[in-house]
Amino acid sequence: MRAARLIKMVLLLQSRPSMTAAELARELEVSERTVTRDAQALSEAGVPVYADRGRAGGYRLIGGYRTRLTGLARGEAEALFLSGVPGALREMGLEDAASAARLKVSAALLPSLQDASEAAAQRFHLDAPNWFAEPKTPPLLPAVADAVWDDRRITARYRSREAEVERELEPYGLVLKAGVWYVCARVAEGGAFRVYRIDRFTAVEAGADRFVRDEEFDLPGFWAEQAEQFARSILRAEVVVRLSADGARRLPYAVDPASARQALSDAGAPDEDGWLTVTLPVESEKVAHSQLAGLGPEVEVLAPESLRARFSEDALRLGRLYGT
């Protein structure tokens, strides 16, 4: 425990011109008296720690001393690539590993580059969750993340629409999409690759055996393909609508953008009023009603007749509400 603290103290002093006893105590989570004893121990071991006295004093390394104790552990190196997403690191239980990795990298950099991490942090921040959605961390996420990093099979109980099922999975990668965590996994023993929402896991148990990863598996490519297939699979119905110029402009913001752009591209020429008639794939009549209602008078539903009747009823109710 003390050896790790002494190493961290050297790395902290190597990454900054000087630090006060109070600053070191806060970083090391010890008392200032312990900092004084540790500095003395380092000095006796040959590490040139120098103490400046006075109000502006503190501890610093002299003589351009640089330690070679900066080798990154595997977990720290992997976590470092995610250091721009602190919330995700915290949810996966990797915050401490990333902190240690950043400190080691900072200590290894030339003095002229030691503000690089702060400069990057002030210029880039990833806020993954959707607006108006309270993000919830799945309680089993750290267990799944450990298995992903370690290439270990897991036995997972998963809550599907029909029932709760148990699967033996080979977890290949994690994806954070709009505040929701997913794991891309292969069903054990050469099964198909699938995507599971981690918040639907009710139990996860990591096995002792590691699986051999398929070197051709590409996580970003697999996710992009699955996301596209999912978007297409839920669009099972069609509606026919007329759109004003403003309605056509706003359509991609009201429904699935890719479907809207394709529908507009396939539409014919505008009619004498300047309106376009488009055939639009939608998830269901109910969903289409809620989505298209946002376009107000810039859209007219032509088919199906049941959806047109919904909008007709909306118009009558609005007329009664506003007294027209």
XYZ file of N, CA and C in Angstrom, residues 144 148 154 168-174 182-188 191-196 201 211 217 219 222:
84
model
N -20.657 -7.249 -16.528
C -20.571 -7.486 -17.973
C -19.303 -6.854 -18.535
N -16.215 -8.506 -20.658
C -15.820 -8.012 -21.983
C -14.316 -7.771 -22.031
N -20.054 -15.594 -20.193
C -20.976 -15.319 -19.102
C -22.249 -16.140 -19.293
N -25.852 -18.667 -22.574
C -24.408 -18.606 -22.370
C -23.831 -17.778 -23.517
N -23.193 -16.678 -23.158
C -22.781 -15.697 -24.157
C -21.277 -15.457 -24.117
N -20.764 -15.061 -25.278
C -19.386 -14.582 -25.387
C -19.462 -13.081 -25.645
N -19.276 -12.251 -24.624
C -19.465 -10.800 -24.774
C -18.282 -10.146 -25.490
N -18.537 -9.618 -26.683
C -17.473 -9.043 -27.500
C -17.269 -7.554 -27.248
N -18.342 -6.809 -27.031
C -18.157 -5.364 -26.897
C -19.364 -4.685 -26.304
N -19.137 -3.499 -25.755
C -20.178 -2.677 -25.149
C -20.456 -1.468 -26.023
N -25.714 -1.446 -24.189
C -25.936 -2.703 -24.886
C -24.641 -3.516 -24.885
N -24.766 -4.831 -24.949
C -23.607 -5.697 -25.145
C -23.811 -6.468 -26.441
N -22.797 -6.460 -27.289
C -22.804 -7.248 -28.518
C -22.105 -8.564 -28.193
N -22.825 -9.654 -28.299
C -22.302 -10.943 -27.851
C -22.651 -12.033 -28.846
N -21.845 -13.082 -28.815
C -22.125 -14.271 -29.626
C -22.630 -15.363 -28.710
N -23.708 -16.009 -29.126
C -24.195 -17.157 -28.374
C -23.096 -18.210 -28.382
N -22.782 -18.748 -27.211
C -21.635 -19.639 -27.054
C -21.656 -20.794 -28.046
N -22.446 -19.695 -32.064
C -23.761 -19.193 -32.436
C -23.680 -17.845 -33.120
N -24.845 -17.243 -33.350
C -24.906 -15.962 -34.040
C -24.576 -14.825 -33.090
N -24.133 -13.713 -33.665
C -23.917 -12.494 -32.888
C -25.263 -11.795 -32.683
N -25.493 -11.319 -31.460
C -26.735 -10.622 -31.147
C -26.449 -9.430 -30.249
N -27.470 -8.585 -30.109
C -27.360 -7.399 -29.262
C -28.352 -7.531 -28.113
N -27.875 -7.272 -26.894
C -28.721 -7.366 -25.705
C -28.654 -6.058 -24.923
N -30.906 -7.600 -18.245
C -30.288 -8.743 -17.578
C -30.760 -8.778 -16.127
N -12.954 -17.144 -23.910
C -13.278 -17.558 -25.275
C -12.270 -16.944 -26.247
N -14.221 -9.883 -36.315
C -15.356 -9.144 -35.765
C -14.993 -7.668 -35.623
N -16.566 -4.279 -34.171
C -17.651 -3.788 -33.330
C -18.377 -2.589 -33.946
N -20.394 -3.848 -36.963
C -21.502 -4.707 -36.552
C -22.635 -3.879 -35.972
